[in-house]
């Protein structure tokens, strides 16, 4: 189930005081994509780095970073004497090196995280003098272009949940006739309904409690 995504300028990684942004971006500027069209200003300097991040967020949401094991490994320093232990030659650092730029420590801390890391995807413009950094996150289910078919399916499921909160996947499927389940594209069955529920929960349309779905903040 594709997502509508929002990209938002949250930081300049370069030096915008000495090298102002030629596109006149300001912190907080944003644009969205709904599966068919963009809304907002998009600088050409973003396009190369933006495309893969946008694509991944549209189809995968904000997940996958949490599975990168190196993010849970803390900071490190080269130490050839440790090669016999780790195979490469690094040792862990207990704290950040003196003088380290905080911008370089945004994604990995010296302190071990206490839970899975939820990190928003992002991309940076090609102008290293300015370095406009945008986050990219799902904000709704995409309803534009050919994504409308999947959106309509998800909304039909959401309507069933609103009428009878607390249903399981099997109970939701039981609310549709055989024709509605099998002859309307996309056909629905246990696996893809489970995926649709997960994605509706991601954008807060519903809340999942165990295997049961409850309405939360459905779209108007």
PDB file of C-alpha atoms in Angstrom:
ATOM      1  CA  UNK A   1       0.000   0.000   0.000  1.00  0.00           C
ATOM      2  CA  UNK A   2       1.833   3.129  -1.137  1.00  0.00           C
ATOM      3  CA  UNK A   3       2.118   6.168   1.103  1.00  0.00           C
ATOM      4  CA  UNK A   4       1.667   9.848   0.451  1.00  0.00           C
ATOM      5  CA  UNK A   5       4.950  11.388   1.589  1.00  0.00           C
ATOM      6  CA  UNK A   6       6.128  14.736   2.879  1.00  0.00           C
ATOM      7  CA  UNK A   7       9.673  16.030   2.471  1.00  0.00           C
ATOM      8  CA  UNK A   8      10.641  18.818   4.864  1.00  0.00           C
ATOM      9  CA  UNK A   9      13.765  20.965   5.132  1.00  0.00           C
ATOM     10  CA  UNK A  10      15.075  20.513   8.668  1.00  0.00           C
ATOM     11  CA  UNK A  11      18.720  21.637   8.508  1.00  0.00           C
ATOM     12  CA  UNK A  12      21.502  23.109   6.417  1.00  0.00           C
ATOM     13  CA  UNK A  13      24.548  20.866   6.656  1.00  0.00           C
ATOM     14  CA  UNK A  14      26.785  23.432   4.948  1.00  0.00           C
ATOM     15  CA  UNK A  15      27.252  27.129   5.731  1.00  0.00           C
ATOM     16  CA  UNK A  16      24.157  29.017   4.545  1.00  0.00           C
ATOM     17  CA  UNK A  17      25.360  32.255   6.140  1.00  0.00           C
ATOM     18  CA  UNK A  18      28.397  32.448   3.873  1.00  0.00           C
ATOM     19  CA  UNK A  19      26.789  30.548   0.999  1.00  0.00           C
ATOM     20  CA  UNK A  20      23.043  31.294   0.945  1.00  0.00           C
ATOM     21  CA  UNK A  21      20.681  28.873  -0.747  1.00  0.00           C
ATOM     22  CA  UNK A  22      20.138  30.024  -4.351  1.00  0.00           C
ATOM     23  CA  UNK A  23      16.659  28.481  -4.292  1.00  0.00           C
ATOM     24  CA  UNK A  24      15.853  30.567  -1.202  1.00  0.00           C
ATOM     25  CA  UNK A  25      14.769  27.564   0.839  1.00  0.00           C
ATOM     26  CA  UNK A  26      13.976  28.233   4.496  1.00  0.00           C
ATOM     27  CA  UNK A  27      13.908  25.775   7.396  1.00  0.00           C
ATOM     28  CA  UNK A  28      10.426  24.273   7.508  1.00  0.00           C
ATOM     29  CA  UNK A  29       9.792  24.430   3.751  1.00  0.00           C
ATOM     30  CA  UNK A  30       8.185  21.239   2.503  1.00  0.00           C
ATOM     31  CA  UNK A  31       6.653  19.477  -0.466  1.00  0.00           C
ATOM     32  CA  UNK A  32       4.461  16.395  -0.816  1.00  0.00           C
ATOM     33  CA  UNK A  33       3.840  13.617  -3.333  1.00  0.00           C
ATOM     34  CA  UNK A  34       0.559  11.695  -3.446  1.00  0.00           C
ATOM     35  CA  UNK A  35       1.341   9.067  -6.069  1.00  0.00           C
ATOM     36  CA  UNK A  36       0.490  11.345  -8.970  1.00  0.00           C
ATOM     37  CA  UNK A  37       1.590  14.906  -8.353  1.00  0.00           C
ATOM     38  CA  UNK A  38       3.915  17.031  -6.268  1.00  0.00           C
ATOM     39  CA  UNK A  39       2.838  20.053  -4.262  1.00  0.00           C
ATOM     40  CA  UNK A  40       5.474  22.568  -3.216  1.00  0.00           C
ATOM     41  CA  UNK A  41       8.766  23.883  -4.593  1.00  0.00           C
ATOM     42  CA  UNK A  42      11.460  21.368  -5.566  1.00  0.00           C
ATOM     43  CA  UNK A  43      14.964  22.557  -6.393  1.00  0.00           C
ATOM     44  CA  UNK A  44      16.697  20.762  -9.265  1.00  0.00           C
ATOM     45  CA  UNK A  45      19.670  20.208  -6.945  1.00  0.00           C
ATOM     46  CA  UNK A  46      17.576  17.747  -4.924  1.00  0.00           C
ATOM     47  CA  UNK A  47      16.466  15.467  -7.735  1.00  0.00           C
ATOM     48  CA  UNK A  48      19.355  12.986  -7.886  1.00  0.00           C
ATOM     49  CA  UNK A  49      19.480  12.250  -4.164  1.00  0.00           C
ATOM     50  CA  UNK A  50      15.755  12.660  -3.596  1.00  0.00           C
ATOM     51  CA  UNK A  51      14.488  10.002  -5.997  1.00  0.00           C
ATOM     52  CA  UNK A  52      15.615   6.788  -4.230  1.00  0.00           C
ATOM     53  CA  UNK A  53      14.619   8.092  -0.787  1.00  0.00           C
ATOM     54  CA  UNK A  54      11.223   9.155  -2.077  1.00  0.00           C
ATOM     55  CA  UNK A  55      10.653   5.790  -3.763  1.00  0.00           C
ATOM     56  CA  UNK A  56      11.615   3.805  -0.664  1.00  0.00           C
ATOM     57  CA  UNK A  57       9.384   5.903   1.586  1.00  0.00           C
ATOM     58  CA  UNK A  58       6.415   5.667  -0.778  1.00  0.00           C
ATOM     59  CA  UNK A  59       6.533   1.881  -0.816  1.00  0.00           C
ATOM     60  CA  UNK A  60       8.195   0.940   2.483  1.00  0.00           C
ATOM     61  CA  UNK A  61       7.177   3.773   4.794  1.00  0.00           C
ATOM     62  CA  UNK A  62       9.661   4.903   7.396  1.00  0.00           C
ATOM     63  CA  UNK A  63      10.975   1.446   8.285  1.00  0.00           C
ATOM     64  CA  UNK A  64      14.164  -0.494   7.490  1.00  0.00           C
ATOM     65  CA  UNK A  65      16.719   1.766   9.211  1.00  0.00           C
ATOM     66  CA  UNK A  66      15.890   0.034  12.481  1.00  0.00           C
ATOM     67  CA  UNK A  67      17.368  -3.200  11.087  1.00  0.00           C
ATOM     68  CA  UNK A  68      20.836  -1.715  10.418  1.00  0.00           C
ATOM     69  CA  UNK A  69      22.944  -3.345  13.108  1.00  0.00           C
ATOM     70  CA  UNK A  70      25.800  -0.826  12.842  1.00  0.00           C
ATOM     71  CA  UNK A  71      23.486   1.842  14.253  1.00  0.00           C
ATOM     72  CA  UNK A  72      23.478  -0.095  17.524  1.00  0.00           C
ATOM     73  CA  UNK A  73      27.262  -0.457  17.662  1.00  0.00           C
ATOM     74  CA  UNK A  74      28.164   3.027  18.907  1.00  0.00           C
ATOM     75  CA  UNK A  75      31.188   5.093  17.916  1.00  0.00           C
ATOM     76  CA  UNK A  76      34.574   3.597  17.162  1.00  0.00           C
ATOM     77  CA  UNK A  77      38.224   4.442  16.553  1.00  0.00           C
ATOM     78  CA  UNK A  78      40.807   2.671  14.437  1.00  0.00           C
ATOM     79  CA  UNK A  79      43.059   0.419  16.524  1.00  0.00           C
ATOM     80  CA  UNK A  80      45.165  -2.110  14.558  1.00  0.00           C
ATOM     81  CA  UNK A  81      45.838  -4.031  17.758  1.00  0.00           C
ATOM     82  CA  UNK A  82      42.171  -5.038  17.929  1.00  0.00           C
ATOM     83  CA  UNK A  83      42.170  -6.705  14.515  1.00  0.00           C
ATOM     84  CA  UNK A  84      42.717 -10.114  16.084  1.00  0.00           C
ATOM     85  CA  UNK A  85      39.399  -9.644  17.880  1.00  0.00           C
ATOM     86  CA  UNK A  86      37.126  -7.895  15.385  1.00  0.00           C
ATOM     87  CA  UNK A  87      38.828  -8.856  12.128  1.00  0.00           C
ATOM     88  CA  UNK A  88      39.236  -5.262  10.933  1.00  0.00           C
ATOM     89  CA  UNK A  89      40.973  -3.242  13.643  1.00  0.00           C
ATOM     90  CA  UNK A  90      38.586  -0.964  15.548  1.00  0.00           C
ATOM     91  CA  UNK A  91      37.735  -0.403  19.198  1.00  0.00           C
ATOM     92  CA  UNK A  92      34.568   1.103  20.694  1.00  0.00           C
ATOM     93  CA  UNK A  93      34.553   4.655  22.045  1.00  0.00           C
ATOM     94  CA  UNK A  94      32.898   5.450  25.361  1.00  0.00           C
ATOM     95  CA  UNK A  95      32.207   9.037  24.300  1.00  0.00           C
ATOM     96  CA  UNK A  96      32.448  11.249  21.242  1.00  0.00           C
ATOM     97  CA  UNK A  97      35.943  12.481  20.305  1.00  0.00           C
ATOM     98  CA  UNK A  98      36.807  15.966  21.535  1.00  0.00           C
ATOM     99  CA  UNK A  99      35.900  18.561  18.933  1.00  0.00           C
ATOM    100  CA  UNK A 100      33.615  16.266  16.945  1.00  0.00           C
ATOM    101  CA  UNK A 101      31.015  18.201  14.974  1.00  0.00           C
ATOM    102  CA  UNK A 102      27.549  17.434  16.440  1.00  0.00           C
ATOM    103  CA  UNK A 103      26.190  17.205  12.890  1.00  0.00           C
ATOM    104  CA  UNK A 104      28.304  14.093  12.386  1.00  0.00           C
ATOM    105  CA  UNK A 105      26.754  12.432  15.437  1.00  0.00           C
ATOM    106  CA  UNK A 106      23.105  12.833  14.472  1.00  0.00           C
ATOM    107  CA  UNK A 107      22.524   9.208  13.533  1.00  0.00           C
ATOM    108  CA  UNK A 108      24.837   7.282  15.863  1.00  0.00           C
ATOM    109  CA  UNK A 109      25.549   8.017  19.520  1.00  0.00           C
ATOM    110  CA  UNK A 110      28.280   6.767  21.823  1.00  0.00           C
ATOM    111  CA  UNK A 111      25.548   5.657  24.229  1.00  0.00           C
ATOM    112  CA  UNK A 112      23.885   2.336  23.370  1.00  0.00           C
ATOM    113  CA  UNK A 113      20.200   2.808  22.459  1.00  0.00           C
ATOM    114  CA  UNK A 114      17.618   1.341  24.799  1.00  0.00           C
ATOM    115  CA  UNK A 115      15.222   0.308  22.032  1.00  0.00           C
ATOM    116  CA  UNK A 116      14.976  -0.013  18.264  1.00  0.00           C
ATOM    117  CA  UNK A 117      15.978   3.191  16.492  1.00  0.00           C
ATOM    118  CA  UNK A 118      13.216   4.899  14.532  1.00  0.00           C
ATOM    119  CA  UNK A 119      15.049   7.186  12.145  1.00  0.00           C
ATOM    120  CA  UNK A 120      13.317   9.256   9.517  1.00  0.00           C
ATOM    121  CA  UNK A 121      14.674   8.895   6.006  1.00  0.00           C
ATOM    122  CA  UNK A 122      16.300  11.919   4.456  1.00  0.00           C
ATOM    123  CA  UNK A 123      18.364  13.335   1.611  1.00  0.00           C
ATOM    124  CA  UNK A 124      20.648  16.288   1.025  1.00  0.00           C
ATOM    125  CA  UNK A 125      21.057  18.626  -1.920  1.00  0.00           C
ATOM    126  CA  UNK A 126      24.112  18.370  -4.165  1.00  0.00           C
ATOM    127  CA  UNK A 127      25.419  21.837  -3.255  1.00  0.00           C
ATOM    128  CA  UNK A 128      27.910  21.073  -0.473  1.00  0.00           C
ATOM    129  CA  UNK A 129      28.243  24.775   0.349  1.00  0.00           C
ATOM    130  CA  UNK A 130      24.646  24.862   1.551  1.00  0.00           C
ATOM    131  CA  UNK A 131      23.707  21.220   2.077  1.00  0.00           C
ATOM    132  CA  UNK A 132      19.939  21.536   2.464  1.00  0.00           C
ATOM    133  CA  UNK A 133      18.844  18.418   4.366  1.00  0.00           C
ATOM    134  CA  UNK A 134      15.265  17.165   3.967  1.00  0.00           C
ATOM    135  CA  UNK A 135      13.489  14.464   5.913  1.00  0.00           C
ATOM    136  CA  UNK A 136      11.026  12.246   4.049  1.00  0.00           C
ATOM    137  CA  UNK A 137       8.175  10.532   5.859  1.00  0.00           C
ATOM    138  CA  UNK A 138       4.769   8.971   5.202  1.00  0.00           C
ATOM    139  CA  UNK A 139       1.853  11.190   6.207  1.00  0.00           C
ATOM    140  CA  UNK A 140      -1.147   9.416   4.655  1.00  0.00           C
ATOM    141  CA  UNK A 141      -2.034   6.665   2.216  1.00  0.00           C
ATOM    142  CA  UNK A 142      -1.387   7.696  -1.383  1.00  0.00           C
ATOM    143  CA  UNK A 143      -4.544   8.274  -3.405  1.00  0.00           C
ATOM    144  CA  UNK A 144      -3.172   9.675  -6.665  1.00  0.00           C
ATOM    145  CA  UNK A 145      -2.711   8.049 -10.051  1.00  0.00           C
ATOM    146  CA  UNK A 146      -2.790   4.258 -10.170  1.00  0.00           C
ATOM    147  CA  UNK A 147      -2.414   4.167  -6.389  1.00  0.00           C
ATOM    148  CA  UNK A 148      -6.094   5.086  -6.119  1.00  0.00           C
ATOM    149  CA  UNK A 149      -7.131   1.438  -6.519  1.00  0.00           C
ATOM    150  CA  UNK A 150      -5.184   0.367  -3.437  1.00  0.00           C
ATOM    151  CA  UNK A 151      -6.352   3.440  -1.547  1.00  0.00           C
ATOM    152  CA  UNK A 152      -9.983   2.607  -2.301  1.00  0.00           C
ATOM    153  CA  UNK A 153      -9.441  -0.953  -1.074  1.00  0.00           C
ATOM    154  CA  UNK A 154      -7.905   0.262   2.164  1.00  0.00           C
ATOM    155  CA  UNK A 155     -10.769   2.711   2.688  1.00  0.00           C
ATOM    156  CA  UNK A 156     -13.334  -0.049   2.187  1.00  0.00           C
ATOM    157  CA  UNK A 157     -11.580  -2.034   4.921  1.00  0.00           C
ATOM    158  CA  UNK A 158     -11.435   1.035   7.146  1.00  0.00           C
ATOM    159  CA  UNK A 159     -15.198   1.525   6.780  1.00  0.00           C
ATOM    160  CA  UNK A 160     -15.761  -2.026   8.055  1.00  0.00           C
ATOM    161  CA  UNK A 161     -13.507  -1.323  11.048  1.00  0.00           C
ATOM    162  CA  UNK A 162     -15.330   1.916  11.845  1.00  0.00           C
ATOM    163  CA  UNK A 163     -18.649   0.066  11.871  1.00  0.00           C
ATOM    164  CA  UNK A 164     -17.324  -2.791  14.002  1.00  0.00           C
ATOM    165  CA  UNK A 165     -14.138  -1.910  15.911  1.00  0.00           C
ATOM    166  CA  UNK A 166     -11.893  -4.670  17.186  1.00  0.00           C
ATOM    167  CA  UNK A 167     -12.068  -7.108  14.285  1.00  0.00           C
ATOM    168  CA  UNK A 168      -9.300  -9.505  13.273  1.00  0.00           C
ATOM    169  CA  UNK A 169      -8.170  -9.981   9.663  1.00  0.00           C
ATOM    170  CA  UNK A 170     -10.403 -13.033   9.234  1.00  0.00           C
ATOM    171  CA  UNK A 171     -13.372 -11.168  10.670  1.00  0.00           C
ATOM    172  CA  UNK A 172     -12.743  -8.230   8.340  1.00  0.00           C
ATOM    173  CA  UNK A 173     -12.592 -10.544   5.330  1.00  0.00           C
ATOM    174  CA  UNK A 174     -15.863 -12.079   6.466  1.00  0.00           C
ATOM    175  CA  UNK A 175     -17.552  -8.696   6.063  1.00  0.00           C
ATOM    176  CA  UNK A 176     -16.965  -8.811   2.292  1.00  0.00           C
ATOM    177  CA  UNK A 177     -18.845 -11.007  -0.163  1.00  0.00           C
ATOM    178  CA  UNK A 178     -16.911 -13.477  -2.301  1.00  0.00           C
ATOM    179  CA  UNK A 179     -17.372 -11.141  -5.272  1.00  0.00           C
ATOM    180  CA  UNK A 180     -16.041  -8.181  -3.263  1.00  0.00           C
ATOM    181  CA  UNK A 181     -13.033 -10.192  -2.079  1.00  0.00           C
ATOM    182  CA  UNK A 182     -12.071 -11.934  -5.310  1.00  0.00           C
ATOM    183  CA  UNK A 183     -13.453 -10.053  -8.311  1.00  0.00           C
ATOM    184  CA  UNK A 184     -12.540  -6.443  -7.474  1.00  0.00           C
ATOM    185  CA  UNK A 185      -8.955  -5.340  -8.028  1.00  0.00           C
ATOM    186  CA  UNK A 186      -6.886  -5.753  -6.002  1.00  0.00           C
ATOM    187  CA  UNK A 187      -8.378  -8.966  -4.598  1.00  0.00           C
ATOM    188  CA  UNK A 188      -8.045  -9.168  -0.826  1.00  0.00           C
ATOM    189  CA  UNK A 189      -6.923 -12.057   1.353  1.00  0.00           C
ATOM    190  CA  UNK A 190      -5.270 -12.485   4.736  1.00  0.00           C
ATOM    191  CA  UNK A 191      -1.727 -11.411   3.796  1.00  0.00           C
ATOM    192  CA  UNK A 192      -2.481  -8.193   1.955  1.00  0.00           C
ATOM    193  CA  UNK A 193      -5.205  -7.167   4.403  1.00  0.00           C
ATOM    194  CA  UNK A 194      -2.634  -7.550   7.193  1.00  0.00           C
ATOM    195  CA  UNK A 195      -0.272  -5.299   5.241  1.00  0.00           C
ATOM    196  CA  UNK A 196      -2.997  -2.715   4.704  1.00  0.00           C
ATOM    197  CA  UNK A 197      -3.757  -2.703   8.424  1.00  0.00           C
ATOM    198  CA  UNK A 198      -0.086  -2.194   9.279  1.00  0.00           C
ATOM    199  CA  UNK A 199       0.138   0.725   6.879  1.00  0.00           C
ATOM    200  CA  UNK A 200      -3.089   2.316   8.096  1.00  0.00           C
ATOM    201  CA  UNK A 201      -1.648   2.063  11.596  1.00  0.00           C
ATOM    202  CA  UNK A 202       1.562   3.753  10.400  1.00  0.00           C
ATOM    203  CA  UNK A 203      -0.391   6.873   9.413  1.00  0.00           C
ATOM    204  CA  UNK A 204      -2.691   6.657  12.459  1.00  0.00           C
ATOM    205  CA  UNK A 205      -5.904   5.806  10.625  1.00  0.00           C
ATOM    206  CA  UNK A 206      -6.289   2.822  12.945  1.00  0.00           C
ATOM    207  CA  UNK A 207      -4.754   1.358  16.080  1.00  0.00           C
ATOM    208  CA  UNK A 208      -3.705  -2.279  16.270  1.00  0.00           C
ATOM    209  CA  UNK A 209      -4.070  -4.017  19.608  1.00  0.00           C
ATOM    210  CA  UNK A 210      -2.683  -7.471  19.177  1.00  0.00           C
ATOM    211  CA  UNK A 211      -4.502  -8.889  16.164  1.00  0.00           C
ATOM    212  CA  UNK A 212      -7.463  -6.513  16.398  1.00  0.00           C
ATOM    213  CA  UNK A 213      -7.986  -3.223  14.570  1.00  0.00           C
ATOM    214  CA  UNK A 214      -9.674  -0.116  15.983  1.00  0.00           C
ATOM    215  CA  UNK A 215     -10.351   3.230  14.275  1.00  0.00           C
ATOM    216  CA  UNK A 216      -8.090   6.060  15.454  1.00  0.00           C
ATOM    217  CA  UNK A 217      -7.783   9.138  13.210  1.00  0.00           C
ATOM    218  CA  UNK A 218      -9.336   8.134   9.879  1.00  0.00           C
ATOM    219  CA  UNK A 219      -9.283  10.666   7.035  1.00  0.00           C
ATOM    220  CA  UNK A 220     -12.354  12.855   6.727  1.00  0.00           C
TER     221      UNK A 220
END
